[in-house]
Amino acid sequence: ICSEKVFNQEEENNAIQVYWQIGEETEKTKALLDLLLHITTEPLFDTLRTKEQLGYEVYAQLSVAVGILGFVVNIRSSTHSSTYLLERVDSFFSGFETKLNEMNEDQFNEYKISLAKGLKQKDSNLFTKGKYFWAEISEQLYKFRRRELVLDEVLLITKAEFIDFYHLNLISQKKRMLKVLVVKNDDVNSRGGGMANIV
């Protein structure tokens, strides 16, 4: 956990970022991570933003850095401490594993089909297509059919395989996780001032 006080004395928000390092970017791992984001985005927002009202800004995203994939959750809140926000994120993902296990095959396949439809969509303009190709060139990867290859992998994912992936990377003791807290000055319930400990 890395916790720091804000520099702006008038800042009214706490913020957290929870990062899970998933591993090297392959088509298979990218497919699993895309499906993870696709399945969790709506319930994450509904639970933490709408029902628990933790803060105005609650969202998940994927991260790619030097060929390493990650899964990220961000929350900004003026009403709750940073440590409480972390507790609610941990609780959500621990509880969501149960929901995955209870999900039937038809429901799981619906998520896969919905994601596949999104991956099949053509770029809306030449700028978007060029940006996609340039990213491959600048990273010296040159996988210009990456989207199609990821799509193929998405359709092959089984429910059991996805749950194993979820547990290993987000829940188990083997997970690689970084929690970053930005703490407003009047938040007495959150730690601030350096590296608290390493998870």
Short mmCIF file of N, CA and C in Angstrom, two decimals, residues 21-196:
data_model
loop_
_atom_site.label_atom_id
_atom_site.label_comp_id
_atom_site.label_asym_id
_atom_site.label_seq_id
_atom_site.Cartn_x
_atom_site.Cartn_y
_atom_site.Cartn_z
N GLN A 21 -1.58 -6.70 -11.26
CA GLN A 21 -0.74 -7.04 -12.41
C GLN A 21 -1.11 -8.46 -12.87
N ILE A 22 -1.50 -8.57 -14.13
CA ILE A 22 -2.00 -9.84 -14.65
C ILE A 22 -0.89 -10.67 -15.30
N GLY A 23 -0.09 -10.04 -16.14
CA GLY A 23 0.99 -10.79 -16.77
C GLY A 23 1.28 -10.31 -18.17
N GLU A 24 2.12 -11.04 -18.86
CA GLU A 24 2.54 -10.68 -20.21
C GLU A 24 1.36 -10.63 -21.16
N GLU A 25 1.38 -9.66 -22.06
CA GLU A 25 0.28 -9.49 -23.00
C GLU A 25 0.33 -10.55 -24.10
N THR A 26 -0.58 -11.50 -24.01
CA THR A 26 -0.80 -12.48 -25.07
C THR A 26 -2.26 -12.36 -25.48
N GLU A 27 -2.62 -12.95 -26.61
CA GLU A 27 -4.01 -12.88 -27.06
C GLU A 27 -4.93 -13.56 -26.03
N LYS A 28 -4.49 -14.65 -25.46
CA LYS A 28 -5.30 -15.37 -24.48
C LYS A 28 -5.53 -14.53 -23.22
N THR A 29 -4.44 -13.96 -22.68
CA THR A 29 -4.57 -13.15 -21.47
C THR A 29 -5.39 -11.91 -21.73
N LYS A 30 -5.19 -11.29 -22.89
CA LYS A 30 -5.98 -10.09 -23.24
C LYS A 30 -7.46 -10.44 -23.36
N ALA A 31 -7.78 -11.60 -23.91
CA ALA A 31 -9.17 -12.04 -24.02
C ALA A 31 -9.80 -12.23 -22.65
N LEU A 32 -9.08 -12.87 -21.75
CA LEU A 32 -9.58 -13.08 -20.39
C LEU A 32 -9.77 -11.76 -19.65
N LEU A 33 -8.84 -10.84 -19.85
CA LEU A 33 -8.92 -9.54 -19.18
C LEU A 33 -10.04 -8.69 -19.77
N ASP A 34 -10.21 -8.74 -21.09
CA ASP A 34 -11.33 -8.02 -21.71
C ASP A 34 -12.66 -8.53 -21.18
N LEU A 35 -12.75 -9.84 -21.02
CA LEU A 35 -13.99 -10.43 -20.50
C LEU A 35 -14.20 -10.05 -19.04
N LEU A 36 -13.12 -10.00 -18.27
CA LEU A 36 -13.21 -9.56 -16.88
C LEU A 36 -13.78 -8.15 -16.79
N LEU A 37 -13.25 -7.25 -17.59
CA LEU A 37 -13.72 -5.87 -17.59
C LEU A 37 -15.18 -5.81 -18.04
N HIS A 38 -15.51 -6.59 -19.06
CA HIS A 38 -16.86 -6.60 -19.61
C HIS A 38 -17.89 -7.08 -18.58
N ILE A 39 -17.53 -8.10 -17.82
CA ILE A 39 -18.46 -8.67 -16.85
C ILE A 39 -18.59 -7.83 -15.59
N THR A 40 -17.50 -7.20 -15.16
CA THR A 40 -17.51 -6.50 -13.86
C THR A 40 -17.86 -5.02 -13.93
N THR A 41 -17.76 -4.40 -15.10
CA THR A 41 -17.94 -2.94 -15.18
C THR A 41 -19.28 -2.48 -14.63
N GLU A 42 -20.37 -3.05 -15.11
CA GLU A 42 -21.70 -2.60 -14.69
C GLU A 42 -21.98 -2.90 -13.21
N PRO A 43 -21.75 -4.14 -12.73
CA PRO A 43 -22.01 -4.39 -11.31
C PRO A 43 -21.08 -3.62 -10.37
N LEU A 44 -19.85 -3.35 -10.79
CA LEU A 44 -18.95 -2.53 -9.97
C LEU A 44 -19.52 -1.13 -9.78
N PHE A 45 -19.93 -0.51 -10.88
CA PHE A 45 -20.50 0.83 -10.81
C PHE A 45 -21.81 0.82 -10.03
N ASP A 46 -22.66 -0.16 -10.31
CA ASP A 46 -23.97 -0.23 -9.65
C ASP A 46 -23.81 -0.40 -8.14
N THR A 47 -22.87 -1.25 -7.74
CA THR A 47 -22.69 -1.52 -6.30
C THR A 47 -22.00 -0.38 -5.57
N LEU A 48 -20.85 0.04 -6.07
CA LEU A 48 -20.04 1.00 -5.34
C LEU A 48 -20.45 2.45 -5.57
N ARG A 49 -20.93 2.75 -6.77
CA ARG A 49 -21.34 4.13 -7.06
C ARG A 49 -22.82 4.37 -6.76
N THR A 50 -23.69 3.54 -7.34
CA THR A 50 -25.12 3.79 -7.23
C THR A 50 -25.67 3.41 -5.85
N LYS A 51 -25.38 2.19 -5.40
CA LYS A 51 -25.97 1.71 -4.15
C LYS A 51 -25.22 2.20 -2.92
N GLU A 52 -23.92 2.06 -2.92
CA GLU A 52 -23.14 2.47 -1.74
C GLU A 52 -22.75 3.93 -1.77
N GLN A 53 -22.86 4.57 -2.95
CA GLN A 53 -22.57 5.99 -3.11
C GLN A 53 -21.21 6.38 -2.53
N LEU A 54 -20.20 5.62 -2.93
CA LEU A 54 -18.85 5.88 -2.41
C LEU A 54 -18.26 7.16 -2.97
N GLY A 55 -18.62 7.50 -4.19
CA GLY A 55 -18.07 8.70 -4.80
C GLY A 55 -18.59 8.88 -6.20
N TYR A 56 -18.39 10.06 -6.75
CA TYR A 56 -18.89 10.34 -8.10
C TYR A 56 -18.13 9.54 -9.15
N GLU A 57 -16.86 9.32 -8.91
CA GLU A 57 -16.01 8.66 -9.90
C GLU A 57 -15.67 7.25 -9.43
N VAL A 58 -16.24 6.26 -10.09
CA VAL A 58 -15.99 4.84 -9.80
C VAL A 58 -15.91 4.11 -11.13
N TYR A 59 -14.75 3.58 -11.46
CA TYR A 59 -14.65 2.86 -12.73
C TYR A 59 -13.45 1.91 -12.74
N ALA A 60 -13.54 0.93 -13.63
CA ALA A 60 -12.46 -0.03 -13.85
C ALA A 60 -11.91 0.17 -15.25
N GLN A 61 -10.67 -0.23 -15.45
CA GLN A 61 -10.04 -0.11 -16.76
C GLN A 61 -8.92 -1.12 -16.89
N LEU A 62 -8.47 -1.32 -18.13
CA LEU A 62 -7.31 -2.17 -18.38
C LEU A 62 -6.07 -1.30 -18.47
N SER A 63 -4.94 -1.89 -18.16
CA SER A 63 -3.66 -1.19 -18.24
C SER A 63 -2.68 -2.04 -19.04
N VAL A 64 -1.93 -1.38 -19.93
CA VAL A 64 -0.86 -2.06 -20.66
C VAL A 64 0.40 -1.21 -20.52
N ALA A 65 1.43 -1.76 -19.92
CA ALA A 65 2.69 -1.04 -19.74
C ALA A 65 3.84 -1.99 -20.04
N VAL A 66 4.65 -1.59 -21.01
CA VAL A 66 5.81 -2.38 -21.47
C VAL A 66 5.44 -3.86 -21.66
N GLY A 67 4.31 -4.09 -22.28
CA GLY A 67 3.90 -5.45 -22.61
C GLY A 67 3.27 -6.22 -21.47
N ILE A 68 3.01 -5.57 -20.34
CA ILE A 68 2.41 -6.23 -19.17
C ILE A 68 0.99 -5.71 -18.98
N LEU A 69 0.05 -6.64 -18.86
CA LEU A 69 -1.35 -6.30 -18.69
C LEU A 69 -1.71 -6.13 -17.21
N GLY A 70 -2.60 -5.20 -16.94
CA GLY A 70 -3.08 -5.00 -15.58
C GLY A 70 -4.56 -4.66 -15.58
N PHE A 71 -5.17 -4.83 -14.42
CA PHE A 71 -6.57 -4.48 -14.21
C PHE A 71 -6.61 -3.44 -13.10
N VAL A 72 -7.35 -2.34 -13.32
CA VAL A 72 -7.28 -1.18 -12.43
C VAL A 72 -8.68 -0.74 -12.03
N VAL A 73 -8.84 -0.42 -10.75
CA VAL A 73 -10.07 0.19 -10.25
C VAL A 73 -9.72 1.54 -9.63
N ASN A 74 -10.47 2.58 -10.03
CA ASN A 74 -10.25 3.93 -9.53
C ASN A 74 -11.51 4.43 -8.84
N ILE A 75 -11.35 5.08 -7.68
CA ILE A 75 -12.47 5.71 -6.99
C ILE A 75 -12.00 7.06 -6.44
N ARG A 76 -12.84 8.06 -6.62
CA ARG A 76 -12.60 9.37 -6.00
C ARG A 76 -13.82 9.73 -5.18
N SER A 77 -13.60 10.14 -3.93
CA SER A 77 -14.73 10.36 -3.02
C SER A 77 -14.46 11.53 -2.07
N SER A 78 -15.48 12.34 -1.86
CA SER A 78 -15.39 13.43 -0.89
C SER A 78 -16.06 13.06 0.43
N THR A 79 -16.66 11.86 0.49
CA THR A 79 -17.48 11.49 1.65
C THR A 79 -16.95 10.31 2.45
N HIS A 80 -15.98 9.57 1.91
CA HIS A 80 -15.48 8.39 2.60
C HIS A 80 -13.95 8.40 2.65
N SER A 81 -13.40 7.78 3.68
CA SER A 81 -11.95 7.70 3.82
C SER A 81 -11.35 6.76 2.78
N SER A 82 -10.09 6.96 2.49
CA SER A 82 -9.40 6.11 1.51
C SER A 82 -9.37 4.66 1.96
N THR A 83 -9.16 4.44 3.25
CA THR A 83 -9.10 3.06 3.74
C THR A 83 -10.46 2.38 3.62
N TYR A 84 -11.54 3.13 3.83
CA TYR A 84 -12.87 2.55 3.66
C TYR A 84 -13.13 2.20 2.19
N LEU A 85 -12.68 3.07 1.29
CA LEU A 85 -12.83 2.78 -0.14
C LEU A 85 -12.12 1.47 -0.51
N LEU A 86 -10.92 1.29 0.03
CA LEU A 86 -10.18 0.05 -0.22
C LEU A 86 -10.94 -1.17 0.30
N GLU A 87 -11.49 -1.04 1.49
CA GLU A 87 -12.24 -2.14 2.08
C GLU A 87 -13.41 -2.54 1.19
N ARG A 88 -14.09 -1.56 0.61
CA ARG A 88 -15.26 -1.85 -0.22
C ARG A 88 -14.86 -2.48 -1.55
N VAL A 89 -13.72 -2.07 -2.10
CA VAL A 89 -13.23 -2.70 -3.33
C VAL A 89 -12.87 -4.16 -3.06
N ASP A 90 -12.15 -4.40 -1.97
CA ASP A 90 -11.79 -5.78 -1.62
C ASP A 90 -13.05 -6.62 -1.42
N SER A 91 -14.03 -6.06 -0.74
CA SER A 91 -15.26 -6.79 -0.46
C SER A 91 -16.01 -7.10 -1.76
N PHE A 92 -16.05 -6.14 -2.67
CA PHE A 92 -16.76 -6.35 -3.93
C PHE A 92 -16.18 -7.52 -4.71
N PHE A 93 -14.86 -7.52 -4.88
CA PHE A 93 -14.26 -8.55 -5.72
C PHE A 93 -14.24 -9.92 -5.04
N SER A 94 -14.16 -9.94 -3.71
CA SER A 94 -14.28 -11.21 -3.00
C SER A 94 -15.68 -11.78 -3.17
N GLY A 95 -16.69 -10.92 -3.03
CA GLY A 95 -18.06 -11.37 -3.16
C GLY A 95 -18.44 -11.71 -4.59
N PHE A 96 -17.82 -11.04 -5.55
CA PHE A 96 -18.18 -11.27 -6.95
C PHE A 96 -17.75 -12.66 -7.42
N GLU A 97 -16.74 -13.22 -6.78
CA GLU A 97 -16.33 -14.58 -7.13
C GLU A 97 -17.48 -15.56 -6.91
N THR A 98 -18.25 -15.35 -5.84
CA THR A 98 -19.41 -16.20 -5.58
C THR A 98 -20.45 -16.06 -6.68
N LYS A 99 -20.66 -14.83 -7.14
CA LYS A 99 -21.63 -14.59 -8.21
C LYS A 99 -21.19 -15.27 -9.51
N LEU A 100 -19.90 -15.28 -9.76
CA LEU A 100 -19.39 -15.96 -10.95
C LEU A 100 -19.67 -17.46 -10.86
N ASN A 101 -19.44 -18.03 -9.70
CA ASN A 101 -19.69 -19.45 -9.53
C ASN A 101 -21.17 -19.80 -9.68
N GLU A 102 -22.04 -18.86 -9.30
CA GLU A 102 -23.47 -19.09 -9.39
C GLU A 102 -24.03 -18.82 -10.79
N MET A 103 -23.26 -18.14 -11.62
CA MET A 103 -23.70 -17.81 -12.97
C MET A 103 -23.83 -19.08 -13.81
N ASN A 104 -24.93 -19.22 -14.54
CA ASN A 104 -25.08 -20.43 -15.37
C ASN A 104 -24.36 -20.25 -16.70
N GLU A 105 -24.23 -21.33 -17.43
CA GLU A 105 -23.46 -21.32 -18.68
C GLU A 105 -24.08 -20.37 -19.71
N ASP A 106 -25.40 -20.31 -19.76
CA ASP A 106 -26.06 -19.43 -20.73
C ASP A 106 -25.74 -17.97 -20.44
N GLN A 107 -25.78 -17.59 -19.18
CA GLN A 107 -25.45 -16.21 -18.81
C GLN A 107 -24.01 -15.89 -19.15
N PHE A 108 -23.11 -16.83 -18.85
CA PHE A 108 -21.69 -16.62 -19.16
C PHE A 108 -21.48 -16.47 -20.66
N ASN A 109 -22.14 -17.30 -21.44
CA ASN A 109 -21.99 -17.22 -22.90
C ASN A 109 -22.56 -15.93 -23.46
N GLU A 110 -23.59 -15.39 -22.83
CA GLU A 110 -24.13 -14.11 -23.27
C GLU A 110 -23.10 -13.00 -23.15
N TYR A 111 -22.33 -13.02 -22.06
CA TYR A 111 -21.26 -12.04 -21.89
C TYR A 111 -20.21 -12.20 -22.99
N LYS A 112 -19.86 -13.43 -23.30
CA LYS A 112 -18.86 -13.68 -24.35
C LYS A 112 -19.36 -13.18 -25.70
N ILE A 113 -20.60 -13.46 -26.02
CA ILE A 113 -21.17 -13.04 -27.30
C ILE A 113 -21.23 -11.52 -27.40
N SER A 114 -21.63 -10.88 -26.31
CA SER A 114 -21.69 -9.41 -26.29
C SER A 114 -20.31 -8.80 -26.49
N LEU A 115 -19.30 -9.34 -25.82
CA LEU A 115 -17.93 -8.85 -25.99
C LEU A 115 -17.45 -9.09 -27.41
N ALA A 116 -17.75 -10.25 -27.95
CA ALA A 116 -17.33 -10.58 -29.32
C ALA A 116 -17.92 -9.60 -30.33
N LYS A 117 -19.18 -9.21 -30.14
CA LYS A 117 -19.81 -8.25 -31.04
C LYS A 117 -19.06 -6.92 -31.03
N GLY A 118 -18.63 -6.51 -29.83
CA GLY A 118 -17.88 -5.27 -29.72
C GLY A 118 -16.53 -5.35 -30.42
N LEU A 119 -15.88 -6.49 -30.31
CA LEU A 119 -14.57 -6.67 -30.95
C LEU A 119 -14.69 -6.74 -32.46
N LYS A 120 -15.87 -7.15 -32.95
CA LYS A 120 -16.08 -7.27 -34.40
C LYS A 120 -16.36 -5.92 -35.05
N GLN A 121 -16.71 -4.94 -34.26
CA GLN A 121 -17.06 -3.64 -34.84
C GLN A 121 -15.86 -3.02 -35.54
N LYS A 122 -16.12 -2.48 -36.71
CA LYS A 122 -15.06 -1.83 -37.48
C LYS A 122 -14.77 -0.46 -36.91
N ASP A 123 -13.55 0.01 -37.11
CA ASP A 123 -13.18 1.35 -36.66
C ASP A 123 -14.08 2.38 -37.35
N SER A 124 -14.51 3.38 -36.58
CA SER A 124 -15.47 4.35 -37.10
C SER A 124 -14.86 5.32 -38.11
N ASN A 125 -13.54 5.50 -38.05
CA ASN A 125 -12.90 6.42 -38.99
C ASN A 125 -11.45 6.04 -39.20
N LEU A 126 -10.82 6.68 -40.16
CA LEU A 126 -9.44 6.36 -40.51
C LEU A 126 -8.47 6.73 -39.40
N PHE A 127 -8.78 7.80 -38.65
CA PHE A 127 -7.91 8.21 -37.55
C PHE A 127 -7.82 7.11 -36.49
N THR A 128 -8.95 6.53 -36.14
CA THR A 128 -8.98 5.47 -35.13
C THR A 128 -8.20 4.25 -35.61
N LYS A 129 -8.39 3.89 -36.87
CA LYS A 129 -7.66 2.74 -37.42
C LYS A 129 -6.17 3.01 -37.44
N GLY A 130 -5.80 4.22 -37.84
CA GLY A 130 -4.38 4.58 -37.88
C GLY A 130 -3.75 4.57 -36.50
N LYS A 131 -4.49 5.05 -35.50
CA LYS A 131 -4.00 5.05 -34.12
C LYS A 131 -3.76 3.64 -33.63
N TYR A 132 -4.67 2.73 -33.99
CA TYR A 132 -4.54 1.32 -33.60
C TYR A 132 -3.29 0.69 -34.23
N PHE A 133 -3.08 0.94 -35.52
CA PHE A 133 -1.91 0.39 -36.20
C PHE A 133 -0.61 1.02 -35.69
N TRP A 134 -0.67 2.33 -35.42
CA TRP A 134 0.54 3.01 -34.96
C TRP A 134 0.98 2.51 -33.59
N ALA A 135 0.04 2.15 -32.76
CA ALA A 135 0.38 1.60 -31.45
C ALA A 135 1.18 0.31 -31.61
N GLU A 136 0.79 -0.51 -32.56
CA GLU A 136 1.54 -1.75 -32.82
C GLU A 136 2.95 -1.44 -33.33
N ILE A 137 3.06 -0.42 -34.16
CA ILE A 137 4.37 -0.05 -34.71
C ILE A 137 5.27 0.55 -33.63
N SER A 138 4.72 1.48 -32.85
CA SER A 138 5.53 2.15 -31.84
C SER A 138 6.01 1.20 -30.75
N GLU A 139 5.21 0.16 -30.46
CA GLU A 139 5.61 -0.84 -29.47
C GLU A 139 6.45 -1.95 -30.09
N GLN A 140 6.66 -1.87 -31.41
CA GLN A 140 7.44 -2.86 -32.16
C GLN A 140 6.88 -4.28 -31.99
N LEU A 141 5.57 -4.37 -31.99
CA LEU A 141 4.91 -5.67 -31.85
C LEU A 141 4.38 -6.18 -33.19
N TYR A 142 3.83 -5.27 -33.99
CA TYR A 142 3.42 -5.54 -35.38
C TYR A 142 2.34 -6.62 -35.50
N LYS A 143 1.51 -6.75 -34.48
CA LYS A 143 0.40 -7.70 -34.57
C LYS A 143 -0.85 -6.94 -35.02
N PHE A 144 -0.95 -6.72 -36.34
CA PHE A 144 -2.01 -5.89 -36.86
C PHE A 144 -3.36 -6.60 -36.87
N ARG A 145 -3.37 -7.89 -36.64
CA ARG A 145 -4.61 -8.65 -36.53
C ARG A 145 -4.91 -9.02 -35.07
N ARG A 146 -4.34 -8.28 -34.15
CA ARG A 146 -4.49 -8.60 -32.73
C ARG A 146 -5.96 -8.70 -32.32
N ARG A 147 -6.77 -7.76 -32.80
CA ARG A 147 -8.18 -7.75 -32.40
C ARG A 147 -8.88 -9.04 -32.81
N GLU A 148 -8.61 -9.48 -34.03
CA GLU A 148 -9.21 -10.73 -34.51
C GLU A 148 -8.72 -11.94 -33.73
N LEU A 149 -7.44 -11.92 -33.37
CA LEU A 149 -6.87 -13.03 -32.60
C LEU A 149 -7.44 -13.07 -31.19
N VAL A 150 -7.65 -11.90 -30.58
CA VAL A 150 -8.26 -11.83 -29.26
C VAL A 150 -9.71 -12.32 -29.34
N LEU A 151 -10.41 -11.91 -30.38
CA LEU A 151 -11.79 -12.36 -30.58
C LEU A 151 -11.87 -13.89 -30.62
N ASP A 152 -10.97 -14.50 -31.36
CA ASP A 152 -10.95 -15.97 -31.44
C ASP A 152 -10.77 -16.59 -30.06
N GLU A 153 -9.90 -15.99 -29.24
CA GLU A 153 -9.65 -16.51 -27.90
C GLU A 153 -10.86 -16.32 -26.98
N VAL A 154 -11.53 -15.19 -27.12
CA VAL A 154 -12.73 -14.93 -26.30
C VAL A 154 -13.74 -16.05 -26.47
N LEU A 155 -13.97 -16.45 -27.70
CA LEU A 155 -14.98 -17.46 -27.98
C LEU A 155 -14.61 -18.83 -27.44
N LEU A 156 -13.34 -19.04 -27.11
CA LEU A 156 -12.87 -20.33 -26.60
C LEU A 156 -12.86 -20.40 -25.07
N ILE A 157 -13.05 -19.28 -24.40
CA ILE A 157 -12.98 -19.25 -22.94
C ILE A 157 -14.14 -20.03 -22.33
N THR A 158 -13.82 -20.90 -21.39
CA THR A 158 -14.86 -21.62 -20.65
C THR A 158 -15.11 -20.92 -19.32
N LYS A 159 -16.25 -21.17 -18.75
CA LYS A 159 -16.58 -20.58 -17.45
C LYS A 159 -15.58 -21.01 -16.38
N ALA A 160 -15.24 -22.28 -16.35
CA ALA A 160 -14.30 -22.79 -15.35
C ALA A 160 -12.94 -22.12 -15.51
N GLU A 161 -12.50 -21.95 -16.75
CA GLU A 161 -11.22 -21.30 -17.02
C GLU A 161 -11.23 -19.85 -16.55
N PHE A 162 -12.34 -19.16 -16.79
CA PHE A 162 -12.45 -17.76 -16.40
C PHE A 162 -12.44 -17.61 -14.88
N ILE A 163 -13.15 -18.49 -14.19
CA ILE A 163 -13.19 -18.42 -12.72
C ILE A 163 -11.81 -18.70 -12.14
N ASP A 164 -11.09 -19.64 -12.71
CA ASP A 164 -9.71 -19.91 -12.26
C ASP A 164 -8.82 -18.69 -12.46
N PHE A 165 -8.97 -18.04 -13.61
CA PHE A 165 -8.22 -16.82 -13.91
C PHE A 165 -8.55 -15.72 -12.90
N TYR A 166 -9.82 -15.54 -12.63
CA TYR A 166 -10.29 -14.53 -11.67
C TYR A 166 -9.71 -14.79 -10.28
N HIS A 167 -9.82 -16.01 -9.82
CA HIS A 167 -9.34 -16.34 -8.47
C HIS A 167 -7.83 -16.17 -8.36
N LEU A 168 -7.09 -16.67 -9.32
CA LEU A 168 -5.64 -16.60 -9.27
C LEU A 168 -5.14 -15.16 -9.26
N ASN A 169 -5.71 -14.32 -10.11
CA ASN A 169 -5.16 -12.98 -10.31
C ASN A 169 -5.75 -11.90 -9.41
N LEU A 170 -6.98 -12.11 -8.91
CA LEU A 170 -7.62 -11.07 -8.11
C LEU A 170 -7.83 -11.44 -6.65
N ILE A 171 -7.85 -12.73 -6.32
CA ILE A 171 -8.24 -13.15 -4.97
C ILE A 171 -7.14 -13.90 -4.23
N SER A 172 -6.47 -14.81 -4.89
CA SER A 172 -5.55 -15.74 -4.21
C SER A 172 -4.34 -15.03 -3.62
N GLN A 173 -3.60 -15.74 -2.79
CA GLN A 173 -2.37 -15.21 -2.19
C GLN A 173 -1.30 -14.96 -3.24
N LYS A 174 -1.46 -15.53 -4.43
CA LYS A 174 -0.48 -15.35 -5.49
C LYS A 174 -0.72 -14.08 -6.31
N LYS A 175 -1.78 -13.37 -6.02
CA LYS A 175 -2.08 -12.16 -6.79
C LYS A 175 -0.98 -11.12 -6.61
N ARG A 176 -0.76 -10.33 -7.65
CA ARG A 176 0.21 -9.23 -7.62
C ARG A 176 -0.59 -7.92 -7.63
N MET A 177 -0.54 -7.21 -6.52
CA MET A 177 -1.49 -6.12 -6.30
C MET A 177 -0.81 -4.89 -5.70
N LEU A 178 -1.17 -3.72 -6.19
CA LEU A 178 -0.68 -2.46 -5.65
C LEU A 178 -1.87 -1.57 -5.32
N LYS A 179 -1.89 -1.02 -4.10
CA LYS A 179 -2.96 -0.11 -3.68
C LYS A 179 -2.35 1.26 -3.43
N VAL A 180 -2.86 2.25 -4.14
CA VAL A 180 -2.37 3.62 -4.01
C VAL A 180 -3.48 4.49 -3.44
N LEU A 181 -3.20 5.18 -2.34
CA LEU A 181 -4.16 6.07 -1.68
C LEU A 181 -3.66 7.50 -1.75
N VAL A 182 -4.53 8.40 -2.17
CA VAL A 182 -4.25 9.84 -2.08
C VAL A 182 -5.24 10.39 -1.07
N VAL A 183 -4.71 10.91 0.05
CA VAL A 183 -5.52 11.20 1.22
C VAL A 183 -5.64 12.71 1.42
N LYS A 184 -6.88 13.20 1.53
CA LYS A 184 -7.07 14.63 1.80
C LYS A 184 -6.63 14.94 3.23
N ASN A 185 -6.32 16.19 3.49
CA ASN A 185 -5.65 16.57 4.73
C ASN A 185 -6.50 16.40 5.98
N ASP A 186 -7.83 16.47 5.85
CA ASP A 186 -8.66 16.33 7.04
C ASP A 186 -9.19 14.92 7.23
N ASP A 187 -8.65 13.96 6.47
CA ASP A 187 -9.07 12.56 6.60
C ASP A 187 -8.24 11.89 7.69
N VAL A 188 -8.80 11.77 8.87
CA VAL A 188 -8.06 11.21 10.00
C VAL A 188 -8.15 9.68 10.02
N ASN A 189 -8.96 9.11 9.14
CA ASN A 189 -9.14 7.66 9.14
C ASN A 189 -8.26 6.94 8.13
N SER A 190 -7.46 7.68 7.36
CA SER A 190 -6.57 7.08 6.36
C SER A 190 -5.14 7.45 6.66
N ARG A 191 -4.26 6.53 6.36
CA ARG A 191 -2.84 6.80 6.55
C ARG A 191 -2.31 7.63 5.41
N GLY A 192 -1.30 8.43 5.67
CA GLY A 192 -0.66 9.21 4.64
C GLY A 192 0.80 9.40 4.97
N GLY A 193 1.61 9.56 3.93
CA GLY A 193 2.99 9.88 4.19
C GLY A 193 3.96 8.77 3.88
N GLY A 194 3.77 8.12 2.74
CA GLY A 194 4.78 7.17 2.32
C GLY A 194 4.28 5.76 2.14
N MET A 195 5.21 4.85 2.03
CA MET A 195 4.89 3.45 1.77
C MET A 195 4.52 2.76 3.07
N ALA A 196 3.24 2.40 3.19
CA ALA A 196 2.78 1.75 4.42
C ALA A 196 3.26 0.31 4.48
#
